[in-house]
mmCIF file with all atom_site columns, C-alpha atoms in Angstrom:
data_model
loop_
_atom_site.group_PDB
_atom_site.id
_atom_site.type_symbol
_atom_site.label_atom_id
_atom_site.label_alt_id
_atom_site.label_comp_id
_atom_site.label_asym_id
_atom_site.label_entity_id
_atom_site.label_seq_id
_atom_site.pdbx_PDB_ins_code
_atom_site.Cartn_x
_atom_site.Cartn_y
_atom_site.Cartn_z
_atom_site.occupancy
_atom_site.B_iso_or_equiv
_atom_site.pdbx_formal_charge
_atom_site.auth_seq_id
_atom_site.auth_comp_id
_atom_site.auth_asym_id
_atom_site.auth_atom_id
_atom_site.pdbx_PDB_model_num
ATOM 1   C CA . UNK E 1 1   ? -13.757 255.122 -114.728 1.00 49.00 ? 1   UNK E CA 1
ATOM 2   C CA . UNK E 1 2   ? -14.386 257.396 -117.476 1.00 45.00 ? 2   UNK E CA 1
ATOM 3   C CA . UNK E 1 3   ? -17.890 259.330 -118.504 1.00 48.00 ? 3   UNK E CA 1
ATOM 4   C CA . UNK E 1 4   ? -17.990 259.220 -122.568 1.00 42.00 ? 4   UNK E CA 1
ATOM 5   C CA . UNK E 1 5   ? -20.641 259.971 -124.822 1.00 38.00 ? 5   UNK E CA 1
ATOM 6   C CA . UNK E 1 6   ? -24.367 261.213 -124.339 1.00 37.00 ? 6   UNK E CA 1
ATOM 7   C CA . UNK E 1 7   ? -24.434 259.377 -120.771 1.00 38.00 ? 7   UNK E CA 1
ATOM 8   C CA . UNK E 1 8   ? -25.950 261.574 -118.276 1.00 43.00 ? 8   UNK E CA 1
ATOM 9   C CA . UNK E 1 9   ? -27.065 264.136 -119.639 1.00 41.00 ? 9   UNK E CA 1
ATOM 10  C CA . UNK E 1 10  ? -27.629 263.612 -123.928 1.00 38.00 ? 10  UNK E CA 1
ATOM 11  C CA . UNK E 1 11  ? -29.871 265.337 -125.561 1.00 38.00 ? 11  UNK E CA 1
ATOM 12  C CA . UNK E 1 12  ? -33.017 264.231 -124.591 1.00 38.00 ? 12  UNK E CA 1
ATOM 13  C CA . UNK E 1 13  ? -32.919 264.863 -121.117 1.00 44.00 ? 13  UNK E CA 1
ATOM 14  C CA . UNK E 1 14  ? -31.110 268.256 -121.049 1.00 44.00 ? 14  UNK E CA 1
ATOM 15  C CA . UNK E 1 15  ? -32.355 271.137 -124.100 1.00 48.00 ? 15  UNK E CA 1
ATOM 16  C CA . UNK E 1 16  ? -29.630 273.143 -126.021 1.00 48.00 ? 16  UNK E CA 1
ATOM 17  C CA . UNK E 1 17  ? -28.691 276.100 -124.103 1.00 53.00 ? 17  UNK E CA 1
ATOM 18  C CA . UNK E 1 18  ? -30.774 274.812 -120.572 1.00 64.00 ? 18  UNK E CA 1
ATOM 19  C CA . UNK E 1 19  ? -28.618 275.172 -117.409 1.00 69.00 ? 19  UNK E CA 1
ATOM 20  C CA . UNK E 1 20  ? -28.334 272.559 -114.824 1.00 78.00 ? 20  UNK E CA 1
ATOM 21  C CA . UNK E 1 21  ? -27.885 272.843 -111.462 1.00 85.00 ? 21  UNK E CA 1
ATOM 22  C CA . UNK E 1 22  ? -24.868 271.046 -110.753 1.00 85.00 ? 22  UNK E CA 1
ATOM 23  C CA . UNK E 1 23  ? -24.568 270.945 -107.272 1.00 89.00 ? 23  UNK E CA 1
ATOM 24  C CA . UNK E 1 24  ? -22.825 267.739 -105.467 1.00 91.00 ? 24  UNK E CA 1
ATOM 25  C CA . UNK E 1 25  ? -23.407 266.279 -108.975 1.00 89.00 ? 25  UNK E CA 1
ATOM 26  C CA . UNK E 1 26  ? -20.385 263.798 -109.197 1.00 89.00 ? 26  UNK E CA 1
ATOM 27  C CA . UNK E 1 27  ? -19.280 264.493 -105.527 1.00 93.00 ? 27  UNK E CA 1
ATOM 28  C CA . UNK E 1 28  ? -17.116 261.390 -103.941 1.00 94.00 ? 28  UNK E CA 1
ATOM 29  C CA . UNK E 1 29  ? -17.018 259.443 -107.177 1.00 92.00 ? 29  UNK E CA 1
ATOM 30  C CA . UNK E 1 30  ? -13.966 258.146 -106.201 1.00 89.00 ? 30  UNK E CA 1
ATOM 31  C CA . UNK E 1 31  ? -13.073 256.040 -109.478 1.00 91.00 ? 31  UNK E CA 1
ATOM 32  C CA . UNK E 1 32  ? -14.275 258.324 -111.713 1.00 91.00 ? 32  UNK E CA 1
ATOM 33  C CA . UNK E 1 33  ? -10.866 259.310 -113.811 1.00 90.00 ? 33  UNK E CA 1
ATOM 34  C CA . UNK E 1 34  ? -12.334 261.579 -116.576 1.00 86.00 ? 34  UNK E CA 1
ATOM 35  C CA . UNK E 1 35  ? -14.705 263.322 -118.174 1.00 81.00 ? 35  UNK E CA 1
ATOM 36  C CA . UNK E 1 36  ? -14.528 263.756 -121.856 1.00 72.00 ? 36  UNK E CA 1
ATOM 37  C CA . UNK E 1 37  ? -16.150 263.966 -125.043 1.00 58.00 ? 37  UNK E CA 1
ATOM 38  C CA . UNK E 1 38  ? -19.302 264.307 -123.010 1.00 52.00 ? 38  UNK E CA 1
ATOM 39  C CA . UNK E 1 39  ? -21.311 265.972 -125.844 1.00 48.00 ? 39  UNK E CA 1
ATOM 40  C CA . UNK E 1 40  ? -21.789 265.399 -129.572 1.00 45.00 ? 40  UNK E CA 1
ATOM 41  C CA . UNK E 1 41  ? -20.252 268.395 -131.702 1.00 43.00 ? 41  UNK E CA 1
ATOM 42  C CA . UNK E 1 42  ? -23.801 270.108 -132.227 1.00 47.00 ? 42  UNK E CA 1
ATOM 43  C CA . UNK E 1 43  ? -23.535 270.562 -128.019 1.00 47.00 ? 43  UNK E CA 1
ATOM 44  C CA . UNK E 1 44  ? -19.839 270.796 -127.250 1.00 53.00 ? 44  UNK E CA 1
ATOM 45  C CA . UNK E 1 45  ? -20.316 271.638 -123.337 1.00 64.00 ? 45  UNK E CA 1
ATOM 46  C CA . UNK E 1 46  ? -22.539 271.752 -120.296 1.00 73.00 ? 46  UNK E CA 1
ATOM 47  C CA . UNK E 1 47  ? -24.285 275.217 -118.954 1.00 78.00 ? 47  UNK E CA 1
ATOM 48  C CA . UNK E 1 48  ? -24.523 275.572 -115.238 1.00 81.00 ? 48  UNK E CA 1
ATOM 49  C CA . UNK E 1 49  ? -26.294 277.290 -112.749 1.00 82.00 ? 49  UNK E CA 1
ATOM 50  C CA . UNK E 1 50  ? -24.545 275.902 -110.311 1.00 85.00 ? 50  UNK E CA 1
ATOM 51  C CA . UNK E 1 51  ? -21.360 274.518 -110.180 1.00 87.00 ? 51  UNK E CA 1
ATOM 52  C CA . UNK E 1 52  ? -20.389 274.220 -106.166 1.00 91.00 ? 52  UNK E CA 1
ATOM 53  C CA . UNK E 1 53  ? -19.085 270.686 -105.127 1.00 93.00 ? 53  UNK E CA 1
ATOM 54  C CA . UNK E 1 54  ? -19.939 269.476 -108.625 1.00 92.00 ? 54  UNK E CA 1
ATOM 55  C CA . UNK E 1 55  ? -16.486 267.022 -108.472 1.00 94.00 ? 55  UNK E CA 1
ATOM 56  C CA . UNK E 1 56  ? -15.613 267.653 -104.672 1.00 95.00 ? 56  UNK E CA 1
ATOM 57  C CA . UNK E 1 57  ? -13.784 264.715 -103.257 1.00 95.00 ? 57  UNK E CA 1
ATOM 58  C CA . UNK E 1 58  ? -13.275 262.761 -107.077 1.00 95.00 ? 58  UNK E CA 1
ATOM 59  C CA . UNK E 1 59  ? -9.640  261.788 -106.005 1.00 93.00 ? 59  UNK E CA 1
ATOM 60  C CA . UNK E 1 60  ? -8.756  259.767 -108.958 1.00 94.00 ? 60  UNK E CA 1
ATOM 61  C CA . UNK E 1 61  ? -10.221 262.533 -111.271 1.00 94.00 ? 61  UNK E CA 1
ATOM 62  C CA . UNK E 1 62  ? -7.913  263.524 -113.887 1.00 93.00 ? 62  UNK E CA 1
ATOM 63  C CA . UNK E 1 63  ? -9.320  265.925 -116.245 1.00 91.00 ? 63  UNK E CA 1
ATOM 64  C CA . UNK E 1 64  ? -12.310 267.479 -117.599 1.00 88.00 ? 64  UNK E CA 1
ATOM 65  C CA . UNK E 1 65  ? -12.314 267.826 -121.163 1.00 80.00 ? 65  UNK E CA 1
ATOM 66  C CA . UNK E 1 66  ? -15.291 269.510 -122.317 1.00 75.00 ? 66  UNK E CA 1
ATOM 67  C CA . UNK E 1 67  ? -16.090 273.462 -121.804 1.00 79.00 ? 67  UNK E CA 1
ATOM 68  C CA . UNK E 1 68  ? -18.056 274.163 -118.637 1.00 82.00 ? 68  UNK E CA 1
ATOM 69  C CA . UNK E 1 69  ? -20.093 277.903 -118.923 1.00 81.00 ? 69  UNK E CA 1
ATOM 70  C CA . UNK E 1 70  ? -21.077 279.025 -115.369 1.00 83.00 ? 70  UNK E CA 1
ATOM 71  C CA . UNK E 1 71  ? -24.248 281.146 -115.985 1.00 79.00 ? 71  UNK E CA 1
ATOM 72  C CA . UNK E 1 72  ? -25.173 281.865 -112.497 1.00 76.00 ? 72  UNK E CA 1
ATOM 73  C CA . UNK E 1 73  ? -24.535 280.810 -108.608 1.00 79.00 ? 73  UNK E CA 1
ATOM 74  C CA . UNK E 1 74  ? -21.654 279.801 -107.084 1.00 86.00 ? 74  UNK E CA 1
ATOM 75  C CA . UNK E 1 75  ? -18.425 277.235 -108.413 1.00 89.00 ? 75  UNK E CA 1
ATOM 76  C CA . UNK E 1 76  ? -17.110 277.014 -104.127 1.00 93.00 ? 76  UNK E CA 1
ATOM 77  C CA . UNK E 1 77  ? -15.298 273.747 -103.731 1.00 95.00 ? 77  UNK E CA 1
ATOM 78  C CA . UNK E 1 78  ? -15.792 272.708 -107.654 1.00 93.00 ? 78  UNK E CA 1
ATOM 79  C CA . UNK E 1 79  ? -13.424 270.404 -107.737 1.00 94.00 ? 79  UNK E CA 1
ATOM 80  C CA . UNK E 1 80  ? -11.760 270.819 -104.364 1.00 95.00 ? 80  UNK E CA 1
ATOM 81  C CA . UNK E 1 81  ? -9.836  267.434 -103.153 1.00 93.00 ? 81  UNK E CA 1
ATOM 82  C CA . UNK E 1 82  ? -9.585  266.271 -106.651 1.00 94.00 ? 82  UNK E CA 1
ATOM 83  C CA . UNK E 1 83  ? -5.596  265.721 -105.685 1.00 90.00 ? 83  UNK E CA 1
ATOM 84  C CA . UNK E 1 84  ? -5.500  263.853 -108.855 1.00 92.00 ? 84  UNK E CA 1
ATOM 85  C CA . UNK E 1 85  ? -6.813  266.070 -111.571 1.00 92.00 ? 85  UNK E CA 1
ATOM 86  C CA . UNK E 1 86  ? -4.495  267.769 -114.111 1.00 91.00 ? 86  UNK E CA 1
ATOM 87  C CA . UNK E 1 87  ? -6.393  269.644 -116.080 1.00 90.00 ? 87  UNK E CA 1
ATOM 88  C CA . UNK E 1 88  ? -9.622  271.483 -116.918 1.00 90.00 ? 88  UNK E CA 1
ATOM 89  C CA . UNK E 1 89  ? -10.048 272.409 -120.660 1.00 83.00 ? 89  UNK E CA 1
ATOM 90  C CA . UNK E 1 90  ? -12.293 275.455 -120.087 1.00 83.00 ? 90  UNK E CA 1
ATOM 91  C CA . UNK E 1 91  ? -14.652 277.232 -117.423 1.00 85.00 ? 91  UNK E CA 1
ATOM 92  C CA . UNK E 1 92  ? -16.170 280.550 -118.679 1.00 85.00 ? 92  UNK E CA 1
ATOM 93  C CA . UNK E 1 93  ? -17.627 282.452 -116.128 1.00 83.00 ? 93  UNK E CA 1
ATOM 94  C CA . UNK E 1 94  ? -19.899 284.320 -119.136 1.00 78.00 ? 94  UNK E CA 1
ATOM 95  C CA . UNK E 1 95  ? -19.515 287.603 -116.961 1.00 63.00 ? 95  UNK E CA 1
ATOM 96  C CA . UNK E 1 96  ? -21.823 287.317 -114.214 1.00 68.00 ? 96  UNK E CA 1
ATOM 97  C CA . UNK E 1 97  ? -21.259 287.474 -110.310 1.00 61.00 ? 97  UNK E CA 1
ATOM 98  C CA . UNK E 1 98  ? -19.668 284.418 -108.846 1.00 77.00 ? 98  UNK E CA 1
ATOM 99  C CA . UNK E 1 99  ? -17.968 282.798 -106.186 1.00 89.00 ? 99  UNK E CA 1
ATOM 100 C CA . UNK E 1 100 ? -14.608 280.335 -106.683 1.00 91.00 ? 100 UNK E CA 1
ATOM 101 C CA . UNK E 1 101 ? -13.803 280.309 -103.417 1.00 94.00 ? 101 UNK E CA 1
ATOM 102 C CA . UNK E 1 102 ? -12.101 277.066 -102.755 1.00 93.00 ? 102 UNK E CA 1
ATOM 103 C CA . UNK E 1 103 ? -12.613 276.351 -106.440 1.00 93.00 ? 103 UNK E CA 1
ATOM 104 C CA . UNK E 1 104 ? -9.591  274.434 -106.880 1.00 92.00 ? 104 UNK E CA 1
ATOM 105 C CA . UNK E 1 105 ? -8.180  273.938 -103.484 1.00 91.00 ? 105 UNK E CA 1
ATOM 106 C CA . UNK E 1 106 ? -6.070  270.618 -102.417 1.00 89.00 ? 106 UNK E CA 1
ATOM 107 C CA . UNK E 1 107 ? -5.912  270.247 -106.193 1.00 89.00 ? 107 UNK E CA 1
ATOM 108 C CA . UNK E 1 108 ? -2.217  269.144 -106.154 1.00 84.00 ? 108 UNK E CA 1
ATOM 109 C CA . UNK E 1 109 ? -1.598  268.028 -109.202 1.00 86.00 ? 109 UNK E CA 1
ATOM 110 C CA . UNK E 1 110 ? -2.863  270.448 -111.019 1.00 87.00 ? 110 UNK E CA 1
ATOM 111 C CA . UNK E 1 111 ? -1.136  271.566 -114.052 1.00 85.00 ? 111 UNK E CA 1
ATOM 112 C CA . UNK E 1 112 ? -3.758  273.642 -116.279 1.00 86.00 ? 112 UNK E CA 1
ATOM 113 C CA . UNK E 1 113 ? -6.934  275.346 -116.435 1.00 86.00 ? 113 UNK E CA 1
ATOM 114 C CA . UNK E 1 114 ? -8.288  277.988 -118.999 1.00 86.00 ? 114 UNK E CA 1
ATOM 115 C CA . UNK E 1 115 ? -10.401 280.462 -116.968 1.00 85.00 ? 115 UNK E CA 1
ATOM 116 C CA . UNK E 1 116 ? -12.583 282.866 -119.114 1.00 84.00 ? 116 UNK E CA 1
ATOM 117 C CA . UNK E 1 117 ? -14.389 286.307 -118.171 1.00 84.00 ? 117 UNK E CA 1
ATOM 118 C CA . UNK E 1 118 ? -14.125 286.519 -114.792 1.00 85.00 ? 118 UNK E CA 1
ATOM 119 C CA . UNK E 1 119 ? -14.577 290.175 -114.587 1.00 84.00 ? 119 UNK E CA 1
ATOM 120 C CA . UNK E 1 120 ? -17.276 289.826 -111.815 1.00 82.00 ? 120 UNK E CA 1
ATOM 121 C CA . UNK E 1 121 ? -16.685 287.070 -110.162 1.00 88.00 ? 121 UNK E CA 1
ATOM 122 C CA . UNK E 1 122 ? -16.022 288.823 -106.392 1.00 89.00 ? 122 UNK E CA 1
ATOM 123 C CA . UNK E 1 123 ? -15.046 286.022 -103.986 1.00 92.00 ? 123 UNK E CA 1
ATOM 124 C CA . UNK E 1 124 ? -11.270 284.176 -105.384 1.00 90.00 ? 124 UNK E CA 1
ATOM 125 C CA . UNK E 1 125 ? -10.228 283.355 -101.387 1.00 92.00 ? 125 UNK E CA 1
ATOM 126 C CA . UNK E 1 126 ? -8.915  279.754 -101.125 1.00 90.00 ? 126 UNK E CA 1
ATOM 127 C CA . UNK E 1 127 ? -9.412  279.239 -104.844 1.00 90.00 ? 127 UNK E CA 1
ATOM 128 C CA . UNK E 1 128 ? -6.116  277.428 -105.171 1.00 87.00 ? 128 UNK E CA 1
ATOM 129 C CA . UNK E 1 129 ? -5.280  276.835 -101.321 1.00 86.00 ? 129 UNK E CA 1
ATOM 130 C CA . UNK E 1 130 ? -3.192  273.985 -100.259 1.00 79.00 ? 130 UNK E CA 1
ATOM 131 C CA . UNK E 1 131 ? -3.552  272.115 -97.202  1.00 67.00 ? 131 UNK E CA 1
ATOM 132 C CA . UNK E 1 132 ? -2.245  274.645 -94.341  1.00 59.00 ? 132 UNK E CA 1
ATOM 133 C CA . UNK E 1 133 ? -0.648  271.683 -92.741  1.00 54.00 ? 133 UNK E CA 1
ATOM 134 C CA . UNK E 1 134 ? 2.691   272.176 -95.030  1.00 48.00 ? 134 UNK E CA 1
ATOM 135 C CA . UNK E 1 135 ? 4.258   269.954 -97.941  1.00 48.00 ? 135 UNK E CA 1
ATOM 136 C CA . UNK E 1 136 ? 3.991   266.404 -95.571  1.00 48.00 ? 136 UNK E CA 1
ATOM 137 C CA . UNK E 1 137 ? -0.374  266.711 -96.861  1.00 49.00 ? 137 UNK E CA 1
ATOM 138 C CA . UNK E 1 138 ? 0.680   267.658 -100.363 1.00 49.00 ? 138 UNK E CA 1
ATOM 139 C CA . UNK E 1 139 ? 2.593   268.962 -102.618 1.00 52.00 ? 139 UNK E CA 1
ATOM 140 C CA . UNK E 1 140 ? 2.481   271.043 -105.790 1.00 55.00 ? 140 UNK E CA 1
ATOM 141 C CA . UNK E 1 141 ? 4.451   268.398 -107.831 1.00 53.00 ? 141 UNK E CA 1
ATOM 142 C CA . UNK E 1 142 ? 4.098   270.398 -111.184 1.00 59.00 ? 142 UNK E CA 1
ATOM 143 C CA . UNK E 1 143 ? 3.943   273.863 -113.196 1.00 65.00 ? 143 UNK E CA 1
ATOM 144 C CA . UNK E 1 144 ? 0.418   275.365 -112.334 1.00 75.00 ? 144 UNK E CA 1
ATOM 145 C CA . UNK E 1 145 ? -0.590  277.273 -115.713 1.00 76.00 ? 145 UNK E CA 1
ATOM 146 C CA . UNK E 1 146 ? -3.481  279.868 -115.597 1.00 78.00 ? 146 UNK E CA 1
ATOM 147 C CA . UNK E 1 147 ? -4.533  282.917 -117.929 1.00 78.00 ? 147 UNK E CA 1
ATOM 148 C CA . UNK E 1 148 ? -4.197  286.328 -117.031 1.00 78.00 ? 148 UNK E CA 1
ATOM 149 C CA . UNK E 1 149 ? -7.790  286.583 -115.660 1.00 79.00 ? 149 UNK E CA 1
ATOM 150 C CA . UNK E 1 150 ? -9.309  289.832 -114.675 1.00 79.00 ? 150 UNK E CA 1
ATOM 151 C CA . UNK E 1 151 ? -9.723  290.822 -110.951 1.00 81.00 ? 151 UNK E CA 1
ATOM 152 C CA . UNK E 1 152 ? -11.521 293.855 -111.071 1.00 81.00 ? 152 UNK E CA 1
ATOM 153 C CA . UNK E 1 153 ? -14.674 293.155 -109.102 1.00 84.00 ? 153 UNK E CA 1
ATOM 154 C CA . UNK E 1 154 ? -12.987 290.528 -106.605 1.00 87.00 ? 154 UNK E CA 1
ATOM 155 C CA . UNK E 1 155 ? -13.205 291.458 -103.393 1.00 90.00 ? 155 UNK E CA 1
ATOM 156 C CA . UNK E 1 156 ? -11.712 288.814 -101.276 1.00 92.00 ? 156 UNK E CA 1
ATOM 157 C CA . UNK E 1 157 ? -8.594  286.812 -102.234 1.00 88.00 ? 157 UNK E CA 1
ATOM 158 C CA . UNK E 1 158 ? -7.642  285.528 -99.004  1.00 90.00 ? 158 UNK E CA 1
ATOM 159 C CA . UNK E 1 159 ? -5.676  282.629 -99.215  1.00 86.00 ? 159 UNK E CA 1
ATOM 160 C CA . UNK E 1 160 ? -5.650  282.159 -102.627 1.00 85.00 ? 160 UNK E CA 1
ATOM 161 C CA . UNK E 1 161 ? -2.579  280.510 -103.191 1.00 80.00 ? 161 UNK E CA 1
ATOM 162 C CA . UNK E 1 162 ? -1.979  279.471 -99.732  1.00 78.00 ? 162 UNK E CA 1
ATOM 163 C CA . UNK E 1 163 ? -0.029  276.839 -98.994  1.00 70.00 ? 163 UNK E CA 1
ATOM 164 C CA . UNK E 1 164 ? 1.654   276.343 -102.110 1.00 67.00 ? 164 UNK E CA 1
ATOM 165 C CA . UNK E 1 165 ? 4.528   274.594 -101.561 1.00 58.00 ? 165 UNK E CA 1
ATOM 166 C CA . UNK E 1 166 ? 5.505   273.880 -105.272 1.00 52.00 ? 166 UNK E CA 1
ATOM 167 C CA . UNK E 1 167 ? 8.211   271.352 -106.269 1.00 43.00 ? 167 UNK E CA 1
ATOM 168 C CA . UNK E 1 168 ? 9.763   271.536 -109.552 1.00 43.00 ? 168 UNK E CA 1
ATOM 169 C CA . UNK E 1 169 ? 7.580   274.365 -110.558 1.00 44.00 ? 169 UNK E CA 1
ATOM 170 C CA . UNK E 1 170 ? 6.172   277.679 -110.143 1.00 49.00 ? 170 UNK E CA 1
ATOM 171 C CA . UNK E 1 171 ? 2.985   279.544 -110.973 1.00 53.00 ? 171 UNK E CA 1
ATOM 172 C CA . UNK E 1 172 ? 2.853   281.058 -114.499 1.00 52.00 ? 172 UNK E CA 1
ATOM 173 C CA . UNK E 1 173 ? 0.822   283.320 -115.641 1.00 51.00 ? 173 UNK E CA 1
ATOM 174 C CA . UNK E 1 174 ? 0.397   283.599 -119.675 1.00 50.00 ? 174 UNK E CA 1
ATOM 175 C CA . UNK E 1 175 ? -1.412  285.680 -121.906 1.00 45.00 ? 175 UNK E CA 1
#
């Protein structure tokens, strides 16, 4: 249900500072319901080159509560089809080129997630896409909170927010 502790990944199998490659890492866990407190204080997150499909398809996912720092390839479908999860405490993009293309889509419960330096990240289309089939395959049953992130090397936001048929809420944007 829940990953605690030095499970997967403690200390002795992963050196401060390496990054993994975490492609399809947890994909179709289907009980798993959080991540958290996955580190001791002396290593308070996980460095990835890779993040695409890490949680894909982790329905009953709720959170992620432990910083994630992407320091190269691609975070497509991250956590796409996690209808469940709420929030994300922190991916930081550390600057260099990425994709989040479907990042977060069919991800209708979502509620937060702190995004850091995305100043060249280049592909955003789909990131937070809803299923194009209308509000009968899901719908955004909550305030969606983001930063202000910046935009300036993304080239293609197609269908970003598609789809978003949101219920009580909206989409804010804070600083």
């Amino acid at each position: 249900e829940s990953i605690e502790g030095d499970v997967a990944f403690g200390q002795s199998h992963v050196e401060h500072n390496q990054a993994i490659n975490g492609l399809y890492m947890f994909a179709n866990c289907y009980n798993l319901k959080s991540v958290d407190n996955l580190y001791n204080y002396e290593w308070p997150g996980i460095s990835l080159s890779t993040g695409a499909h890490m949680f894909e398809d982790c329905q009953n996912l709720k959170s992620i509560g432990f910083p994630i720092l992407m320091e190269g390839g691609s975070c497509e479908s991250m956590f796409e089809n996690c209808i469940n999860l709420e929030k994300v405490a922190v991916i930081d993009f550390g600057g260099g080129n990425r994709s989040m293309q479907s990042m977060f889509a069919q991800c209708y419960s979502l509620q937060e997630v702190n995004i850091l330096n995305t100043q060249a990240v280049t592909n955003m289309s789909s990131a937070f896409k809803m299923h194009d089939r209308g509000p009968a395959y899901g719908l955004c049953n909550s305030l969606l909170k983001l930063p202000v992130f910046p935009t300036d090397a993304v080239t293609d936001v197609s269908n970003m927010f598609a789809y978003n048929f949101f219920a009580d809420g909206a989409l804010a944007m804070y600083q």
